XYZ file of C-alpha atoms in Angstrom:
523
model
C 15.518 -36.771 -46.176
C 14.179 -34.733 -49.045
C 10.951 -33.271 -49.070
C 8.456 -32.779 -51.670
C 7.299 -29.373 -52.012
C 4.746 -29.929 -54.698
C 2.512 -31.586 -52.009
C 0.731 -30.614 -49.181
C 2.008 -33.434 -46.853
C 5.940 -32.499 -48.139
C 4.873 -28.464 -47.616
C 3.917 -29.153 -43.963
C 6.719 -31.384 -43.617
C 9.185 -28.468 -44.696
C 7.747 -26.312 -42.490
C 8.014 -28.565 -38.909
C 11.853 -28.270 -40.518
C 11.921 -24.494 -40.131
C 10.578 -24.396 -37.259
C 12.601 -26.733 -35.497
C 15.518 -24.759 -36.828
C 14.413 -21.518 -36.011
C 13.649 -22.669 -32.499
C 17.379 -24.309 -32.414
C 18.723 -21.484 -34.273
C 21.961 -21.008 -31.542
C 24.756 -23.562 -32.136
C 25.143 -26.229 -29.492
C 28.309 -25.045 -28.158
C 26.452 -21.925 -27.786
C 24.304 -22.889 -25.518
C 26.424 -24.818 -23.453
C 28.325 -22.173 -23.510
C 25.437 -19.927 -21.672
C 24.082 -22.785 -19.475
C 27.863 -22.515 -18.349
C 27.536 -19.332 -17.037
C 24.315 -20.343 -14.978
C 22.250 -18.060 -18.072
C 19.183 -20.001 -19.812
C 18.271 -19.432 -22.939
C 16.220 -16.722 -24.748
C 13.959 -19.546 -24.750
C 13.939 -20.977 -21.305
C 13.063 -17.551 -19.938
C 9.876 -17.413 -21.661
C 8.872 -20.587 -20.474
C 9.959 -19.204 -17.459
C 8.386 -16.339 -17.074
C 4.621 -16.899 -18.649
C 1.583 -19.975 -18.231
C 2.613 -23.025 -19.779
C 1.886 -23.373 -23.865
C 0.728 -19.953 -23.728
C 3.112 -18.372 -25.848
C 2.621 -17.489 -29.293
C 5.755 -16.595 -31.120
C 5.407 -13.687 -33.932
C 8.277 -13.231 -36.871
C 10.592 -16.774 -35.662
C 11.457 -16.953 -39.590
C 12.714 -12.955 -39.968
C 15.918 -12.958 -41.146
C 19.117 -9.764 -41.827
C 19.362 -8.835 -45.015
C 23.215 -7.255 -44.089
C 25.530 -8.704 -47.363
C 28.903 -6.621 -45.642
C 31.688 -8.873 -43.884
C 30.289 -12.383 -44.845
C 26.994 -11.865 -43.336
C 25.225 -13.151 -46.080
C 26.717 -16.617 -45.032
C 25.245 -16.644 -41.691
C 21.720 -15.594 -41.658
C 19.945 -17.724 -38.461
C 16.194 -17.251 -38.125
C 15.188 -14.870 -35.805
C 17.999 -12.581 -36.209
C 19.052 -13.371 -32.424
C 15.384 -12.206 -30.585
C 12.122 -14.229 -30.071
C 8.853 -12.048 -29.808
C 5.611 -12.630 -29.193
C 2.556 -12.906 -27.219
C 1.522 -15.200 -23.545
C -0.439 -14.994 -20.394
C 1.432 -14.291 -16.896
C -1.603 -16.165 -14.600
C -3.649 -15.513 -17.301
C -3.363 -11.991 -18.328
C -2.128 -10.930 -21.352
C 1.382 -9.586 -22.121
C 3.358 -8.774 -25.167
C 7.485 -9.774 -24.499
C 10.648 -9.855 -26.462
C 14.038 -12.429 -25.167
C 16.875 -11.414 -27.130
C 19.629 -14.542 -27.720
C 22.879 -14.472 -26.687
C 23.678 -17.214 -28.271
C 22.684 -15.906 -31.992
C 25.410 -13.167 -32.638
C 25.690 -12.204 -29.258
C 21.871 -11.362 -28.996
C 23.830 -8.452 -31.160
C 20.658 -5.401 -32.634
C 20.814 -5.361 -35.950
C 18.494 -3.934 -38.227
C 15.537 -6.933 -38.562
C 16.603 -7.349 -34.489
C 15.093 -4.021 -34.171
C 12.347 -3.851 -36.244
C 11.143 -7.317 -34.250
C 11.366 -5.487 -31.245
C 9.514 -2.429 -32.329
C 6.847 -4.702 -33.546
C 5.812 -6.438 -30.766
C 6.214 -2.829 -28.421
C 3.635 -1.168 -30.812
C 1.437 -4.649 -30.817
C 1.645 -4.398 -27.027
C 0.785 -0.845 -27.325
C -2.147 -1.040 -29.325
C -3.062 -3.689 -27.594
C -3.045 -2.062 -23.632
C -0.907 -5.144 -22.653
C 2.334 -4.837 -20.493
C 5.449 -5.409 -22.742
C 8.460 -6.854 -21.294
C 11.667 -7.096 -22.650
C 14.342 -9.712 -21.641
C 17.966 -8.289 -22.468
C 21.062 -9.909 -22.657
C 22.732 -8.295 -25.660
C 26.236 -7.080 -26.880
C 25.139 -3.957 -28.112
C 24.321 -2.943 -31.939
C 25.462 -4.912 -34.308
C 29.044 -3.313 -36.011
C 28.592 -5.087 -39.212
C 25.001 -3.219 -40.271
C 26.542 0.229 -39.312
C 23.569 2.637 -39.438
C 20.854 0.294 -39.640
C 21.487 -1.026 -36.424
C 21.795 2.566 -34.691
C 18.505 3.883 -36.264
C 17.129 0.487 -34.768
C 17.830 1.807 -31.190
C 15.947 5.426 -32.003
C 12.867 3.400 -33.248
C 13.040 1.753 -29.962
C 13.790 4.338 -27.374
C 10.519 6.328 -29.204
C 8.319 3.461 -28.604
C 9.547 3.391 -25.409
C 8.874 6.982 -24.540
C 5.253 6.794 -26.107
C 3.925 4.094 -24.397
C 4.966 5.392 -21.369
C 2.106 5.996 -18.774
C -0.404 3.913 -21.515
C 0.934 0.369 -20.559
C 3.994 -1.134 -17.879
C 7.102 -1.439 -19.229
C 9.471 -4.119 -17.530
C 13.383 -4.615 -18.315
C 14.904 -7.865 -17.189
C 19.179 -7.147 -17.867
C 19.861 -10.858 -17.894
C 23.319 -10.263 -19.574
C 25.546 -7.311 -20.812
C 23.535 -4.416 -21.710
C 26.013 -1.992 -22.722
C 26.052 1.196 -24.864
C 22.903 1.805 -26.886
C 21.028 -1.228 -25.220
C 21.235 0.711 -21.767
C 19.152 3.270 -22.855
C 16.095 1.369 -23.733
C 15.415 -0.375 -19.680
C 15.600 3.394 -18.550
C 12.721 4.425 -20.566
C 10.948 1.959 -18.795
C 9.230 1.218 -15.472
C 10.963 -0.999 -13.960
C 14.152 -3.021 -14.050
C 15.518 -6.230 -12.463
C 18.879 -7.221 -12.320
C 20.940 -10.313 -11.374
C 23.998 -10.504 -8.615
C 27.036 -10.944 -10.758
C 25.725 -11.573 -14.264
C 24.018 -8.690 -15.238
C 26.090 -5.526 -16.489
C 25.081 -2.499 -17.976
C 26.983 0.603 -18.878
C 26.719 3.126 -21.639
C 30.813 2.838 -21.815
C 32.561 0.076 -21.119
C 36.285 -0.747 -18.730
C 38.264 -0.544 -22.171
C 37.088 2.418 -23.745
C 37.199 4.446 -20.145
C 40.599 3.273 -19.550
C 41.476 4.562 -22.747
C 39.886 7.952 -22.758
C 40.340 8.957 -19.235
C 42.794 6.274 -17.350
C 40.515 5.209 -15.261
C 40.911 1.284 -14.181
C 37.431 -0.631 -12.970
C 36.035 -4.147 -13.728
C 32.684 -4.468 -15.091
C 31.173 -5.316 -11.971
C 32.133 -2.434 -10.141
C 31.180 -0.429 -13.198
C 28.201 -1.688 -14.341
C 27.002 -4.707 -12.164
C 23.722 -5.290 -10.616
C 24.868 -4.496 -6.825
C 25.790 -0.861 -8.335
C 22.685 0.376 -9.842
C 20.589 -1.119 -6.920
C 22.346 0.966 -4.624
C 24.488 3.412 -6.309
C 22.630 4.504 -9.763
C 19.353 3.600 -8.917
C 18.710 2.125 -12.411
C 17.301 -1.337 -11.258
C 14.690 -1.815 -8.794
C 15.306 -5.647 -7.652
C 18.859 -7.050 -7.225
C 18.073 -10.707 -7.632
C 20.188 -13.920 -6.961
C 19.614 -15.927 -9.872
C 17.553 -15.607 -13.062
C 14.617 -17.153 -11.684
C 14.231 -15.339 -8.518
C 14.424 -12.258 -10.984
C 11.337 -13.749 -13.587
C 9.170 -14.365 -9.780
C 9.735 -10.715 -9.093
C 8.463 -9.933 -12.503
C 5.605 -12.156 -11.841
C 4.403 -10.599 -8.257
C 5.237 -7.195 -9.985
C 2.646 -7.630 -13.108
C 0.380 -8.927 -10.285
C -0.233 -5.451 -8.649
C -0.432 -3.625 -11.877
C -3.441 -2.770 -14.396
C -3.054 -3.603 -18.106
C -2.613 0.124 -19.449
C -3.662 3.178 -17.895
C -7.513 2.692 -18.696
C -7.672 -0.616 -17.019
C -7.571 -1.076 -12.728
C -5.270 -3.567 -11.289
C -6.003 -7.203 -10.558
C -8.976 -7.070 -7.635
C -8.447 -10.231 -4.978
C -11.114 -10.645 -2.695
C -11.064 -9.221 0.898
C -9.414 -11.793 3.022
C -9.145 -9.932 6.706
C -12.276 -8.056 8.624
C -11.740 -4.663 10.509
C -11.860 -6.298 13.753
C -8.860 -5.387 16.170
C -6.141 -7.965 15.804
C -2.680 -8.329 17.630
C -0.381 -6.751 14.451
C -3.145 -3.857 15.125
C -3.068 -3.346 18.924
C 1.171 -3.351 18.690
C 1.390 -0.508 16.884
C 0.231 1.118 20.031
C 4.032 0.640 21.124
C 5.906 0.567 18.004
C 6.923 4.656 18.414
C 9.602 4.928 21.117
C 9.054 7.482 24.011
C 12.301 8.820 22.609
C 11.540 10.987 19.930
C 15.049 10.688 18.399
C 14.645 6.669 18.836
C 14.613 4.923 15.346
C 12.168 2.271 14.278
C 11.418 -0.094 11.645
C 8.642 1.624 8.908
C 8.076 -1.503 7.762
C 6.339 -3.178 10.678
C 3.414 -0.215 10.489
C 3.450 -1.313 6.656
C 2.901 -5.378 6.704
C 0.388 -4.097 10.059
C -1.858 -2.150 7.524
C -2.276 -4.219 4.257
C -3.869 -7.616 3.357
C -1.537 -10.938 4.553
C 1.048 -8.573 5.395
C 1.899 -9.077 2.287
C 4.436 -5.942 0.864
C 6.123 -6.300 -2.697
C 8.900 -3.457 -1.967
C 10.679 -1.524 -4.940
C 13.769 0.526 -4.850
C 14.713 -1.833 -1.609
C 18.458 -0.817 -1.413
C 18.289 2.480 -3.245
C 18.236 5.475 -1.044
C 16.915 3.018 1.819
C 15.377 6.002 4.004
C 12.504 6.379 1.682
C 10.448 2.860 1.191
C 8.313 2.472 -1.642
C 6.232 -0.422 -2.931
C 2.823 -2.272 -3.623
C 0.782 -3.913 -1.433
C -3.059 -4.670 -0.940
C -5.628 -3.207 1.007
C -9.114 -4.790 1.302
C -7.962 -6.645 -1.996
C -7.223 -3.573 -4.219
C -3.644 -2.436 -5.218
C -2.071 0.327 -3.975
C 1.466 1.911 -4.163
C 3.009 3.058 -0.336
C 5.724 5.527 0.208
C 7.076 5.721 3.565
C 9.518 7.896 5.435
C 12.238 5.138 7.023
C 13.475 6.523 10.422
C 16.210 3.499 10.864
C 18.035 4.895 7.724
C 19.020 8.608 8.089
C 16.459 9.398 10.632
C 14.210 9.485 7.785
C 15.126 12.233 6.348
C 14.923 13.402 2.661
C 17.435 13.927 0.413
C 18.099 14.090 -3.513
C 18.268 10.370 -4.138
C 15.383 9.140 -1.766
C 13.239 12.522 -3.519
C 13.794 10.848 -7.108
C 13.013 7.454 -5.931
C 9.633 8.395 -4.147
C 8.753 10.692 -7.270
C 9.654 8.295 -9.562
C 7.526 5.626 -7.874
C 4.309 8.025 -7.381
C 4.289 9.051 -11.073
C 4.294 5.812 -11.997
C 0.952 4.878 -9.676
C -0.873 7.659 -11.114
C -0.230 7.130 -14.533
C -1.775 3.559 -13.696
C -4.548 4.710 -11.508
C -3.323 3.089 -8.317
C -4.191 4.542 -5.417
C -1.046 6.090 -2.633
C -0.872 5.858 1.157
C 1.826 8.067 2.447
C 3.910 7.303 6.094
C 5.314 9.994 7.318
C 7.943 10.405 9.682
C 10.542 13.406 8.362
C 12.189 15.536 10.156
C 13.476 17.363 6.941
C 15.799 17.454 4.592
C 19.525 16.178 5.096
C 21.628 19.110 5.417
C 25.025 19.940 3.863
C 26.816 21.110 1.041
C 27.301 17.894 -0.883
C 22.920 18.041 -0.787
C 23.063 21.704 -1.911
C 25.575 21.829 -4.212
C 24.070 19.027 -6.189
C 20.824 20.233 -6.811
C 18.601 19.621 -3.952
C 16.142 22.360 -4.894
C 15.698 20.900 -7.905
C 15.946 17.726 -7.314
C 13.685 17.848 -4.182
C 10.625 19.635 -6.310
C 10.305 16.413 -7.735
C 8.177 15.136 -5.250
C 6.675 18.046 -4.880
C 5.742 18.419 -8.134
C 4.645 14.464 -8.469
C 2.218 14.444 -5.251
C 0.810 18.187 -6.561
C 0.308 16.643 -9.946
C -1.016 13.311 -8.524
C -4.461 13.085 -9.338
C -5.374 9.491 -7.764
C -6.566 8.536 -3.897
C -4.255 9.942 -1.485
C -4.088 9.115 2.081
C -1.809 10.704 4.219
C -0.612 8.849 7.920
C 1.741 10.782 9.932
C 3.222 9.173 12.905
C 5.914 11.268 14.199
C 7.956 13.483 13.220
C 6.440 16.076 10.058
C 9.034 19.328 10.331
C 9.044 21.964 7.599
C 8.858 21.931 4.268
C 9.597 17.731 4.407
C 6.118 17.900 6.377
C 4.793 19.901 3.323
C 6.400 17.478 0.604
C 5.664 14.126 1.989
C 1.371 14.029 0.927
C 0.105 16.841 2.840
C -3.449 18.590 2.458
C -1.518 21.524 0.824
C -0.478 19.246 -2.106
C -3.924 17.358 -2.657
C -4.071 14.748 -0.060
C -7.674 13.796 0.263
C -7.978 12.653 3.980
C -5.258 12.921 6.435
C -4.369 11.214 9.437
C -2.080 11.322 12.520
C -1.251 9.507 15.790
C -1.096 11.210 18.711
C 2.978 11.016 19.033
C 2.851 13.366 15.283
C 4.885 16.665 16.325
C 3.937 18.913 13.486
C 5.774 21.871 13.411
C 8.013 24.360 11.342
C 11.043 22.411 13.588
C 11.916 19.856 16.372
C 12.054 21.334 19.740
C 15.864 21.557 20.460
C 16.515 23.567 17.415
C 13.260 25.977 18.046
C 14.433 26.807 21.739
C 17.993 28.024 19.924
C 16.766 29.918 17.751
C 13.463 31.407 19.926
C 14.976 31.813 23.241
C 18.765 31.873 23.104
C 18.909 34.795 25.191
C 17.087 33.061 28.129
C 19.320 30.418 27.925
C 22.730 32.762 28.005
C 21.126 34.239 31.142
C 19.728 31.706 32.841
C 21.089 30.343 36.143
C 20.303 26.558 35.639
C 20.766 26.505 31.079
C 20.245 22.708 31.217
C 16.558 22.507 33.401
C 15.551 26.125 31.853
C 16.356 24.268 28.319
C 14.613 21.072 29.620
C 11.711 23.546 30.517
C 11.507 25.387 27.225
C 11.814 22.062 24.769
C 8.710 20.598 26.888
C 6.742 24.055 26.614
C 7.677 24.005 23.100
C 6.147 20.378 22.096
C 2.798 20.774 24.088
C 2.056 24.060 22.752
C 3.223 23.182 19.307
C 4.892 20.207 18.345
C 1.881 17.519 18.849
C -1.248 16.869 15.800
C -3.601 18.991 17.374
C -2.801 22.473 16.172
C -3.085 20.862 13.050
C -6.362 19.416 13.587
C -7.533 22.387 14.511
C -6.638 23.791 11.234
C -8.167 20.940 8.903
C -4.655 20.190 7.620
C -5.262 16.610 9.960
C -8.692 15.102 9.581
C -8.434 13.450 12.267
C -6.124 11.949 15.346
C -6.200 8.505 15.549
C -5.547 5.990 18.159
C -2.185 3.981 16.545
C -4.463 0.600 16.843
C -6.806 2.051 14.807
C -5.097 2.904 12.049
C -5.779 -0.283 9.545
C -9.223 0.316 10.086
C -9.254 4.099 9.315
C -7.200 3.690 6.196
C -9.274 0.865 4.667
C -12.289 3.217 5.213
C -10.816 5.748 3.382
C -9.407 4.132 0.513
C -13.115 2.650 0.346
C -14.633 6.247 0.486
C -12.010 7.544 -2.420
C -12.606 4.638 -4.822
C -15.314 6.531 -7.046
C -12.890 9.898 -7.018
C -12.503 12.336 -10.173
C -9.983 14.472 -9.916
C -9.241 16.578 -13.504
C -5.982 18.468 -14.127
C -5.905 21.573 -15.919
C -6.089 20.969 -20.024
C -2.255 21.374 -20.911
C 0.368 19.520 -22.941
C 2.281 17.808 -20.213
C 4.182 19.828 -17.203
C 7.473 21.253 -16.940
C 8.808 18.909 -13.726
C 11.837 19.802 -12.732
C 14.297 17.634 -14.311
């Protein structure tokens, strides 16, 4: 039906029309074509992801201006991306859903510039921005434009780090440029089997070096949850992926001059039965392993424990939970993965996660249970010096709440590393099983008495003898106490009680670095 445009009634009119196309802007068989595939739509993820009718979309009538290879004949609205702003439980964020079913979701120039739009609204704003890719890369007809697109948005992404979250959903390919963009940002979530990302792709690696591998193996979510360490959350479907989002943006502050979401206290002090068990959790056998994870859900609010990184360099666990209603980030030493120990990957991950939570203000509690770093040549050989300093360097730089809890094993420089007074930990604790020391007892009898040993007419009872001299003259918490570097030895049922006190006490702290343009960490 024709509409009059020389009236208000037929003006309004013609614009429902737009709108309705630019909203439908993906053919039919397009979609069906992505529902087949068990993907929604650019769409359906909004509504998926933020409070209902709270979105507010920004540039749906932007359009290419590209006139090479019949372009000019196929100019949807939108340009394959919907921006704009919502509430997630009714906080502000800025987001972008790119449209596979528009081109591909292919970047092209106006693609880009929509993109770097709503990053620098969300910017000046000090709202979280998250960005919801499924896209086959830049966009081959626009050439340039479509490259210097990707620059624009990898500098956006790199200046509003530390000012406001950054979240990458890969709910699609992500290959080439595109890749580039989720690693400039916080965090990324991935889905089994339908996410792929890869700077190269199967064809082009075949061709260059021979090499034969499928996308999944390549690129798939299972690999960079527990191979790469590029995604933080392997999820099943797409909505179990948006719900992590969700709980994610929960525990998180606006930007950097904001706190996080405050829930009030829900548990008392009082000695419950998650409390009094971690009297037995540590085994009487000191190379026993346990479970971190219990002490974890034992300490904070519901037992409630939102855990990043979960299959990435598993003998380091890091995460957000609550404590007396307040956010905080945890990083704890895993003794049923590796004994615990650190190495280059779990270093990264833990440094990674601790920059992050004091760029954001968010206060760290620190489990420790390390009885070094993993040894061998594969470790040394690929840069576990420098790699290692990274945490170093993060919980030396960290200028938030730190509170240290060691319940076992602290050996070396891991001791050092994982939060310790040396670094800036403001109030330290340890159980009475901690053996602090420079190493465990088996390997300090070698070294310190191997000529006893040689000579001795019983080796196995005068070991047995040495290795218990050795731990209660040195490897217990109380040389350490008597030091300062432990504040204070604590009975293990205790321990909730202690920490919440602490984090209390360190809620009004000012800590001020040196004035300097940023660090040199050790990259």
């Amino acid at each position: 039906m024709s509409r009059d445009l020389h009236t208000t009634a037929g003006k309004i009119e013609d614009l429902r029309a737009r709108v309705e196309e630019a909203v439908h802007a993906g053919s039919a068989r397009a979609v069906e074509k992505q529902h087949a595939k068990g993907k929604h739509t650019a769409r359906e993820r909004i509504e998926m992801l933020v409070d209902q009718d709270s979105f507010t979309e920004i540039d749906e009538f932007a359009r290419h201006r590209s006139t090479q290879f019949g372009m000019e004949h196929n100019r949807p609205y939108g340009d394959g991306v919907v921006i704009g702003t919502a509430t997630v439980d009714g906080r502000p964020i800025a987001l972008y859903s790119q449209d596979f079913t528009i081109m591909g979701g292919s970047l092209g120039e106006v693609h880009a510039e929509k993109i770097v739009k709503i990053a620098a609204f969300a910017l000046k704003s000090g709202i979280p921005l998250v960005g919801i890719n499924d896209s086959g890369g830049a966009r081959i007809q626009e050439g340039v434009a479509s490259l210097s697109g990707y620059g624009k948005i990898f500098r956006l992404n790199t200046r509003s780090s530390g000012v406001i979250p950054q979240i990458s959903l890969i709910l699609g390919p992500c290959a080439g440029g595109s890749a580039y963009s989720p690693a400039l940002t916080d965090f990324t979530v991935m889905v089994n089997e339908t996410s792929h990302m890869f700077i190269t792709g199967p064809d082009v690696i075949k061709t260059v070096t021979g090499e034969e591998v499928d996308m999944e193996e390549l690129g798939g979510a299972r690999t960079h949850n527990t191979r790469t360490g590029n995604s933080h959350y392997l999820a099943e479907n797409e909505a179990d992926a948006i719900d992590y989002v969700k709980a994610l943006l929960s525990y998180l502050p606006s930007n950097n001059m904001d706190s996080a979401p405050h829930l009030p206290p829900t548990e008392s002090l009082d000695t419950k039965p998650s409390d009094t068990a971690l009297d037995t959790l540590i085994p009487d056998n000191t190379n026993q392993p346990y479970d971190m994870k219990v002490l974890i859900q034992a300490l904070v609010d519901e037992g409630e424990f939102l855990e990043v990184h979960a299959l990435y360099a598993p003998n380091i666990v890091v995460g957000f939970a609550r404590i007396e209603g307040e956010s905080i980030g945890i990083i704890a030493n895993q003794p049923s993965q590796l004994a615990g120990t650190l190495d280059i990957n779990s270093s990264e991950k833990a440094a990674r996660f601790l920059r992050f939570c004091d760029a954001f203000n968010i206060p760290i509690l620190t489990l420790v249970d390390v009885p070094g770093f993993l040894p061998g040549t594969e470790q040394e050989w690929d840069g576990i010096i420098r790699r290692g300093a990274k945490l170093l360097y993060a919980y030396a730089e960290a200028s938030v709440p730190l509170v240290t809890l060691i319940t076992r094993k602290a050996y070396g420089g891991a001791f050092i590393v994982m939060g310790s007074k040396y670094l800036g930990s403001d109030i330290n604790f340890a159980w009475p099983t901690a053996e602090i020391a420079v190493m465990g007892a088996q390997g300090a009898v070698n070294i310190l008495y191997r000529k006893d040993l040689a000579e001795a007419a019983d080796p196995v009872s005068k070991r047995t003898e040495l290795v218990n001299d050795y731990n209660e003259s040195l490897a217990n918490p109380y040389l350490a106490a008597e030091r300062g570097t432990i504040d204070t030895v604590i009975e293990p049922n205790q321990s909730r009680a202690y920490i919440t006190k602490a984090f209390r006490t360190l809620r009004t702290k000012r800590d001020t670095l040196p004035a300097r343009k940023h660090g040199n960490i050790p990259l």
